[in-house]
Amino acid sequence: MRGASCPRVLLLLLLRVAGTLQSAACGQPRVSSRIVGGQDARAGEWPWQASIQHRGAHVCGGSLIAPQWVLTAAHCVQRRAPVSGYRVRLGALRLGQAAPRALSVPVQRMLLHPDYAEDGARGDLALLQLRRPVHLSSRVQPVCLPEPGAWPPPGTPCWVTGWGSLFPGVSLPEWRPLQGVRVPVLDAGTCDHLYHVGTHVPRAEQIVLPGNLCAGYVQGHKDACQGDSGGPLTCLKSGRWVLAGVVSWGKGCALPYRPGVYTNVAMYSRWIQACLDR
């Protein structure tokens, strides 16, 4: 059922109940928390981090949001490729090493957001339903989902994590652990202005669209990169880690005036919850 959509409208009561149920057991790694310009993660520090793998190779990151569901970017999956070629790896610190407590679970179904287009400008989200619910442990835990419309304000310090390139064109060595880097959320208008710097795109023409969320630095240096797509941007709120963004696109990696652009999860919370509740 690749590309199937979910109802856009869900009773607010159901959303509140589902949110309450999820919030009781999400976003609290048992290892306290402390990419380009990033640092090595420790085992269990980001227990929702997933590796989306196609025919055994890492292609993108993802986030465990429920025992049987992983959220990633729609551009990470091939619409016409058989679902049987995809697996999700959870609980791993290094992709190149066997880990006794790591899980590798086949994907049963992929749901792409109905607004997604190949340019990735809108609706760059895909839900992967796993063949079976995973057993939660100290290294495998879901991240919390934001309430609809509750995205973090500018300046909020958040973390992006992944196994992507350390530098453009330089793959992360298999022996290196998961990387994480702290990046602040940027105002949408500021982010759009930065992406116009050095281009001939008219200022009135938006580059960063309303469904996007930006995080990073004007001067660059710290950012997600190739291989991090689909992975989580998480922010600490009231003692729990909340999934604010999904790595979507950017110009190069860690370049000045080109912060990371993420799909704003809070803009799509109703669609995500409707899919999980089916």
Short mmCIF file of C-alpha atoms in Angstrom, two decimals:
data_model
loop_
_atom_site.label_atom_id
_atom_site.label_comp_id
_atom_site.label_asym_id
_atom_site.label_seq_id
_atom_site.Cartn_x
_atom_site.Cartn_y
_atom_site.Cartn_z
CA MET A 1 0.00 0.00 0.00
CA ARG A 2 2.79 2.44 -0.90
CA GLY A 3 1.68 6.04 -1.03
CA ALA A 4 -1.59 5.46 0.80
CA SER A 5 -2.86 8.47 2.71
CA CYS A 6 -4.59 8.77 6.07
CA PRO A 7 -7.61 10.84 7.08
CA ARG A 8 -6.77 14.51 7.56
CA VAL A 9 -9.48 15.06 10.15
CA LEU A 10 -9.51 13.35 13.50
CA LEU A 11 -11.60 14.16 16.54
CA LEU A 12 -9.69 16.44 18.88
CA LEU A 13 -10.64 14.18 21.76
CA LEU A 14 -8.90 11.23 20.08
CA LEU A 15 -5.81 13.34 19.48
CA ARG A 16 -5.70 14.38 23.10
CA VAL A 17 -6.15 10.82 24.34
CA ALA A 18 -3.51 9.48 21.95
CA GLY A 19 -1.13 12.27 22.91
CA THR A 20 -1.63 11.52 26.59
CA LEU A 21 -1.03 7.82 26.09
CA GLN A 22 2.14 8.40 24.10
CA SER A 23 3.56 11.06 26.38
CA ALA A 24 3.59 8.63 29.30
CA ALA A 25 6.43 6.58 27.79
CA CYS A 26 8.30 8.66 25.22
CA GLY A 27 11.27 10.96 24.94
CA GLN A 28 13.11 9.87 28.08
CA PRO A 29 16.37 8.07 27.35
CA ARG A 30 17.93 6.28 30.29
CA VAL A 31 21.33 7.71 29.36
CA SER A 32 21.49 11.45 30.07
CA SER A 33 22.22 13.58 27.00
CA ARG A 34 25.07 15.94 26.83
CA ILE A 35 27.09 15.17 11.84
CA VAL A 36 29.16 18.08 10.84
CA GLY A 37 30.69 19.80 13.82
CA GLY A 38 29.07 17.28 16.14
CA GLN A 39 30.13 14.71 18.70
CA ASP A 40 29.98 10.99 19.27
CA ALA A 41 26.82 9.67 20.88
CA ARG A 42 26.76 7.12 23.67
CA ALA A 43 24.80 3.88 23.64
CA GLY A 44 21.16 4.64 24.52
CA GLU A 45 21.56 8.42 24.31
CA TRP A 46 19.16 8.77 21.34
CA PRO A 47 17.13 5.53 21.59
CA TRP A 48 14.56 6.55 18.94
CA GLN A 49 17.22 6.92 16.23
CA ALA A 50 16.60 4.55 13.33
CA SER A 51 18.61 3.59 10.26
CA ILE A 52 16.45 3.11 7.17
CA GLN A 53 18.14 0.43 5.09
CA HIS A 54 17.48 -0.68 1.53
CA ARG A 55 18.89 -4.05 0.55
CA GLY A 56 21.23 -3.96 3.53
CA ALA A 57 22.64 -0.46 2.98
CA HIS A 58 21.95 2.62 5.10
CA VAL A 59 20.07 5.22 3.06
CA CYS A 60 18.51 7.56 5.64
CA GLY A 61 17.75 8.19 9.25
CA GLY A 62 14.39 7.90 10.96
CA SER A 63 12.67 8.14 14.34
CA LEU A 64 10.76 5.51 16.28
CA ILE A 65 7.48 7.18 17.29
CA ALA A 66 5.54 4.08 18.41
CA PRO A 67 6.45 0.39 18.85
CA GLN A 68 5.40 -0.39 15.25
CA TRP A 69 5.99 2.95 13.50
CA VAL A 70 9.01 4.90 12.26
CA LEU A 71 8.86 8.40 10.79
CA THR A 72 11.31 9.42 8.05
CA ALA A 73 11.42 11.69 4.99
CA ALA A 74 9.37 10.77 1.93
CA HIS A 75 12.34 11.43 -0.36
CA CYS A 76 14.20 8.61 1.41
CA VAL A 77 12.00 5.87 -0.04
CA GLN A 78 11.53 4.86 -3.66
CA ARG A 79 7.88 4.88 -4.63
CA ARG A 80 8.18 1.95 -7.00
CA ALA A 81 10.67 -0.16 -5.07
CA PRO A 82 9.21 -3.25 -3.36
CA VAL A 83 8.60 -2.72 0.34
CA SER A 84 10.30 -6.06 0.95
CA GLY A 85 13.67 -4.44 0.20
CA TYR A 86 13.43 -2.14 3.24
CA ARG A 87 14.35 -2.83 6.85
CA VAL A 88 14.70 -0.57 9.87
CA ARG A 89 17.60 -0.93 12.29
CA LEU A 90 17.06 0.24 15.85
CA GLY A 91 19.21 0.29 18.98
CA ALA A 92 22.52 0.44 17.09
CA LEU A 93 25.35 2.83 17.92
CA ARG A 94 27.61 1.91 15.00
CA LEU A 95 26.20 0.73 11.69
CA GLY A 96 29.27 -1.29 10.72
CA GLN A 97 29.30 -3.52 13.79
CA ALA A 98 27.01 -6.26 15.02
CA ALA A 99 25.28 -5.24 18.23
CA PRO A 100 23.64 -7.91 20.40
CA ARG A 101 20.77 -5.64 21.44
CA ALA A 102 20.21 -3.97 18.06
CA LEU A 103 17.09 -4.85 16.07
CA SER A 104 16.58 -5.20 12.33
CA VAL A 105 12.89 -5.26 11.44
CA PRO A 106 11.28 -5.62 8.01
CA VAL A 107 8.98 -2.86 6.77
CA GLN A 108 5.40 -3.97 6.16
CA ARG A 109 3.90 -0.77 4.74
CA MET A 110 4.92 2.74 3.68
CA LEU A 111 2.62 5.74 3.89
CA LEU A 112 3.74 8.91 2.11
CA HIS A 113 2.13 12.21 3.00
CA PRO A 114 -0.46 13.06 0.30
CA ASP A 115 1.05 16.54 -0.24
CA TYR A 116 4.50 15.19 -1.02
CA ALA A 117 5.92 16.06 -4.42
CA GLU A 118 9.23 15.01 -5.89
CA ASP A 119 10.76 18.45 -5.26
CA GLY A 120 10.43 17.75 -1.53
CA ALA A 121 9.15 21.25 -0.79
CA ARG A 122 5.96 20.08 0.91
CA GLY A 123 4.92 17.06 2.93
CA ASP A 124 8.36 15.42 2.98
CA LEU A 125 7.27 12.71 5.42
CA ALA A 126 6.85 8.96 5.25
CA LEU A 127 5.54 6.60 7.90
CA LEU A 128 7.00 3.10 7.92
CA GLN A 129 4.89 0.46 9.58
CA LEU A 130 7.08 -2.36 10.86
CA ARG A 131 6.11 -5.98 10.40
CA ARG A 132 5.84 -6.37 14.16
CA PRO A 133 5.97 -4.09 17.22
CA VAL A 134 9.48 -3.85 18.62
CA HIS A 135 10.39 -4.68 22.20
CA LEU A 136 11.23 -1.44 24.00
CA SER A 137 14.44 -1.36 26.03
CA SER A 138 17.09 1.06 27.29
CA ARG A 139 18.37 1.36 23.70
CA VAL A 140 15.05 1.35 21.85
CA GLN A 141 12.51 3.97 22.93
CA PRO A 142 10.05 6.20 21.04
CA VAL A 143 10.42 9.96 20.86
CA CYS A 144 7.47 12.19 21.75
CA LEU A 145 5.39 13.82 19.02
CA PRO A 146 4.53 17.52 19.29
CA GLU A 147 1.01 18.78 19.72
CA PRO A 148 -0.46 20.19 16.47
CA GLY A 149 0.90 23.69 15.88
CA ALA A 150 3.31 23.52 18.83
CA TRP A 151 6.65 24.04 17.13
CA PRO A 152 9.62 25.38 19.11
CA PRO A 153 10.21 29.15 19.14
CA PRO A 154 13.30 30.69 17.51
CA GLY A 155 16.43 30.22 19.59
CA THR A 156 15.37 26.90 21.07
CA PRO A 157 18.45 24.63 21.29
CA CYS A 158 17.71 21.30 19.62
CA TRP A 159 19.78 18.30 18.50
CA VAL A 160 20.06 16.67 15.09
CA THR A 161 21.46 13.13 15.02
CA GLY A 162 22.50 10.70 12.32
CA TRP A 163 25.10 8.54 10.61
CA GLY A 164 25.51 10.92 7.67
CA SER A 165 28.69 12.41 6.22
CA LEU A 166 31.11 14.24 8.50
CA PHE A 167 32.02 16.47 5.56
CA PRO A 168 30.36 16.84 2.14
CA GLY A 169 31.30 13.81 0.07
CA VAL A 170 33.08 12.07 2.97
CA SER A 171 31.06 9.18 4.37
CA LEU A 172 31.01 8.44 8.09
CA PRO A 173 33.41 5.53 8.75
CA GLU A 174 31.54 2.43 9.84
CA TRP A 175 33.47 2.33 13.10
CA ARG A 176 32.33 5.83 14.10
CA PRO A 177 29.28 5.95 16.37
CA LEU A 178 26.11 7.91 15.82
CA GLN A 179 26.77 11.66 15.68
CA GLY A 180 24.81 14.46 17.31
CA VAL A 181 25.07 18.24 17.11
CA ARG A 182 23.20 21.04 18.82
CA VAL A 183 21.59 23.62 16.55
CA PRO A 184 19.22 26.48 17.42
CA VAL A 185 15.83 26.89 15.77
CA LEU A 186 15.72 29.85 13.39
CA ASP A 187 12.88 32.21 12.66
CA ALA A 188 11.18 31.23 9.38
CA GLY A 189 11.54 34.69 7.86
CA THR A 190 15.22 34.87 8.78
CA CYS A 191 15.82 31.43 7.28
CA ASP A 192 14.09 32.35 4.02
CA HIS A 193 16.13 35.57 3.86
CA LEU A 194 19.38 33.63 4.34
CA TYR A 195 18.52 31.29 1.47
CA HIS A 196 18.07 34.31 -0.82
CA VAL A 197 21.57 35.61 -0.06
CA GLY A 198 23.80 35.17 -3.10
CA THR A 199 20.95 34.08 -5.42
CA HIS A 200 18.89 35.75 -8.12
CA VAL A 201 15.62 34.48 -6.67
CA PRO A 202 13.24 37.44 -6.11
CA ARG A 203 12.82 38.22 -2.42
CA ALA A 204 9.05 37.92 -2.79
CA GLU A 205 9.43 34.30 -3.93
CA GLN A 206 9.59 31.98 -0.94
CA ILE A 207 12.33 29.36 -0.86
CA VAL A 208 11.64 28.09 2.66
CA LEU A 209 7.94 27.19 2.76
CA PRO A 210 5.49 27.18 5.71
CA GLY A 211 5.76 23.41 6.20
CA ASN A 212 9.50 23.76 6.87
CA LEU A 213 11.40 24.40 10.08
CA CYS A 214 14.97 25.73 10.06
CA ALA A 215 17.78 25.11 12.53
CA GLY A 216 21.43 26.00 12.38
CA TYR A 217 23.85 28.91 12.37
CA VAL A 218 24.24 31.88 10.04
CA GLN A 219 27.97 31.16 9.82
CA GLY A 220 27.45 27.44 9.17
CA HIS A 221 29.93 24.90 10.62
CA LYS A 222 27.30 22.68 12.29
CA ASP A 223 24.63 20.89 10.30
CA ALA A 224 23.16 17.64 9.04
CA CYS A 225 24.64 16.22 5.84
CA GLN A 226 24.18 13.45 3.25
CA GLY A 227 22.90 10.28 4.91
CA ASP A 228 21.19 12.20 7.74
CA SER A 229 18.01 12.78 5.70
CA GLY A 230 14.86 11.56 7.41
CA GLY A 231 16.52 11.68 10.81
CA PRO A 232 15.31 13.52 13.90
CA LEU A 233 15.65 17.08 15.10
CA THR A 234 14.66 16.79 18.76
CA CYS A 235 14.11 19.47 21.39
CA LEU A 236 13.86 19.05 25.15
CA LYS A 237 10.52 20.21 26.52
CA SER A 238 9.37 19.72 30.10
CA GLY A 239 11.92 16.96 30.63
CA ARG A 240 11.01 14.99 27.49
CA TRP A 241 12.52 14.95 24.01
CA VAL A 242 10.05 16.00 21.33
CA LEU A 243 10.45 15.40 17.60
CA ALA A 244 10.37 18.92 16.16
CA GLY A 245 11.70 18.21 12.68
CA VAL A 246 12.67 15.59 10.11
CA VAL A 247 15.84 16.28 8.11
CA SER A 248 14.59 17.30 4.67
CA TRP A 249 16.94 19.47 2.59
CA GLY A 250 19.63 22.11 2.52
CA LYS A 251 22.21 23.67 0.23
CA GLY A 252 25.45 21.77 0.78
CA CYS A 253 26.39 20.98 4.37
CA ALA A 254 27.18 23.51 7.10
CA LEU A 255 27.63 26.37 4.62
CA PRO A 256 27.24 30.03 5.67
CA TYR A 257 23.72 31.42 5.12
CA ARG A 258 22.41 27.89 4.43
CA PRO A 259 20.97 26.39 7.64
CA GLY A 260 19.39 22.98 7.73
CA VAL A 261 15.77 22.75 6.56
CA TYR A 262 13.48 20.24 8.25
CA THR A 263 9.90 19.13 7.79
CA ASN A 264 7.98 20.76 10.64
CA VAL A 265 6.45 17.77 12.43
CA ALA A 266 3.92 19.87 14.37
CA MET A 267 2.40 20.96 11.05
CA TYR A 268 1.64 17.32 10.25
CA SER A 269 0.82 15.91 13.70
CA ARG A 270 -2.83 15.28 12.86
CA TRP A 271 -1.94 13.24 9.78
CA ILE A 272 0.66 11.24 11.72
CA GLN A 273 -1.69 10.51 14.60
CA ALA A 274 -4.52 9.58 12.24
CA CYS A 275 -2.27 6.99 10.59
CA LEU A 276 -1.19 5.54 13.92
CA ASP A 277 -4.78 5.31 15.14
CA ARG A 278 -6.11 3.41 12.12
#
